């Protein structure tokens, strides 16, 4: 590791410190400019780390580099973490097998702990079924099927993150983990957020994260905006959870050992070494590639490496990019053309695709690629692996600048034709992926770029919409919205609009409206629903129209616009009745009932909801039945018929436990609310405790906070202020770990109230002020109302004490 020995030792010593629990800085940031040698440095770290006495499992992966000038890594939600998990599970399975630790079944634990991640394992790489073979023939397939079946419901990103963290924690108890993520300046926002969450929660674990990125690229990485990793890095440094190590530039002193490696009998030449180091600016890629150019031009004696000739006669490139461009220019025409074609597929390319677009037999293609690899070291084989859907030999360009220079050397029309040829091949792969029900997310971004470059905008939108839908159901909201906006922009490029393109636009906006609704951006969701309802109505797409109207009613209700929501629900009821659509007939009645409850007409609400329940049973919609049980229970609560409310909540609880386990905590919490209202505190605590347990089991951390807060309120009513404070402290810890500011503000308010009632007036004031300040910072309009009232009581109490 010429020129980086000191930094390498720093990394190794730091890893040892983490594994010995003498530091909490579990994140190491490795920084340096393009071509400086970060990837080579990381490779050395991985090799040295694997030989440590603690025998850690080392997973090395990287974010996707740009394709056709587009940052696809920004859109590939959690891809580096998916690839890392693939590696971790396989290596841990092998490790435990070799250590004869058969009592710990990695596969079973993966299903128990991180089921949401199983389907995320990429098509590009190893498959789940192959993973199961490594895990062992004794693995119970029936158990796996049942576990997967129970985890098909959409999850929050919080749950998905927690599953990943739990898996790392468990495996690290047996074997330390080193996770190396390269090119993080191309990473998506969700990957940055997972890094932050994991670093905060794994303080006492034997897990080290090594994150490499280019400082210049993260400063203006997103349309002139700084990359999310900078914010994450600043936060981690604030909590003293990370440190940075910069890969240094090479100096003239480092040129001597480099030259000795290259030339057997090299004799030190200070003048030459200083000249080259100055030209290269210490950039390792510049130095290695320029040395090859100088050799080819006859500036060295073969055995001694003695520089011959005049420095003034040397044509000096201006940058590392210029050096690699010159290297490419010197390739034979056949080799250059082959690599140019390969560059259009991406930094990772395949022999199968290259063979088809060059119309060359695949065996001949493989032979030519092997020669290029051996002679020029511009590419390296990754071996045979599943890429897209089929298995083929994959290759990687040795550096992103080489890939970019090759792609840039093509003319615009050449690129377009090559993207078109690649797209024709990948369309066949896409159909096979869809037919097999595999996740598309790891290949969709690439296929969409090829479709866009080939000007097949409609197909690009279809791919992006499916990809965005997967991202959303995996709670990668930022990446889903990125793909949606990209799709809508491409639709505008289609000159001839048809019914198909109009409906494609409506379906894309429909997904955006759903995301905006869950992000509490109700004005935007209402605007979008109005647009798509008009389109679906125009083309007589009744189910889609009805679903859009149904969702729009939800958005109105969440804004407290119950009268408008009721009017919309009645319109949906009328349209569904006319269309004889029983399910939306039931859904309309459900929404009418919910609105009537909020408008203080609970008796009428019960009537409508009971009718909705019967219809939901008729069509066999279990989710609708669960929702309606909740609605009826709430309506009976409103008329103070508590026994009937509990009866329907219990019916919902039973059905939810059979079909929707994550919903059980909602019903347990609702029943707890009734007993709390009735001042039956022991029973209320029992149900709140059950709700807390369910939320923890299902990794619903925000709902876990709600359960803790409900229990804290009960203990405060029982005047057990110590227990109330402990529960609220736990809730605050969760909120701060997950950056849930709204929850933190409300928990602080409840804590202030507990302090006040316990007689700790000064502490109550400080806490209430903190809650109010945080609420104002985040634009919360709910908590400040309570804080204002509480602060008046606190100030009155303080004035009374002074008097």
PDB file of C-alpha atoms in Angstrom, residues 2 57 125 135 226 249 259 310 317-318 363 387 414 436 478 597 601 657 723 779 794:
ATOM      1  CA  UNK A   2       2.493   2.546  -1.253  1.00  0.00           C
ATOM      2  CA  UNK A  57     -17.013 -10.998   8.400  1.00  0.00           C
ATOM      3  CA  UNK A 125     -26.065 -11.095  -7.813  1.00  0.00           C
ATOM      4  CA  UNK A 135     -27.815 -22.218   4.666  1.00  0.00           C
ATOM      5  CA  UNK A 226     -25.252  19.044  -1.098  1.00  0.00           C
ATOM      6  CA  UNK A 249      -1.982  12.344  -2.546  1.00  0.00           C
ATOM      7  CA  UNK A 259       8.982   2.418 -10.247  1.00  0.00           C
ATOM      8  CA  UNK A 310      13.731  15.390 -23.108  1.00  0.00           C
ATOM      9  CA  UNK A 317      -2.236  15.592 -20.289  1.00  0.00           C
ATOM     10  CA  UNK A 318      -4.076  18.136 -18.140  1.00  0.00           C
ATOM     11  CA  UNK A 363     -17.311 -17.389 -27.323  1.00  0.00           C
ATOM     12  CA  UNK A 387     -27.526 -10.282 -14.342  1.00  0.00           C
ATOM     13  CA  UNK A 414     -23.932   6.087 -32.122  1.00  0.00           C
ATOM     14  CA  UNK A 436     -41.344 -14.586 -12.544  1.00  0.00           C
ATOM     15  CA  UNK A 478     -37.721   9.815  -1.478  1.00  0.00           C
ATOM     16  CA  UNK A 597     -68.948   9.983  13.897  1.00  0.00           C
ATOM     17  CA  UNK A 601     -73.910  11.802  14.632  1.00  0.00           C
ATOM     18  CA  UNK A 657     -54.403 -11.125  14.652  1.00  0.00           C
ATOM     19  CA  UNK A 723     -42.706   5.194  36.504  1.00  0.00           C
ATOM     20  CA  UNK A 779     -43.984  23.756  12.436  1.00  0.00           C
ATOM     21  CA  UNK A 794     -46.521  26.618  35.736  1.00  0.00           C
TER      22      UNK A 794
END
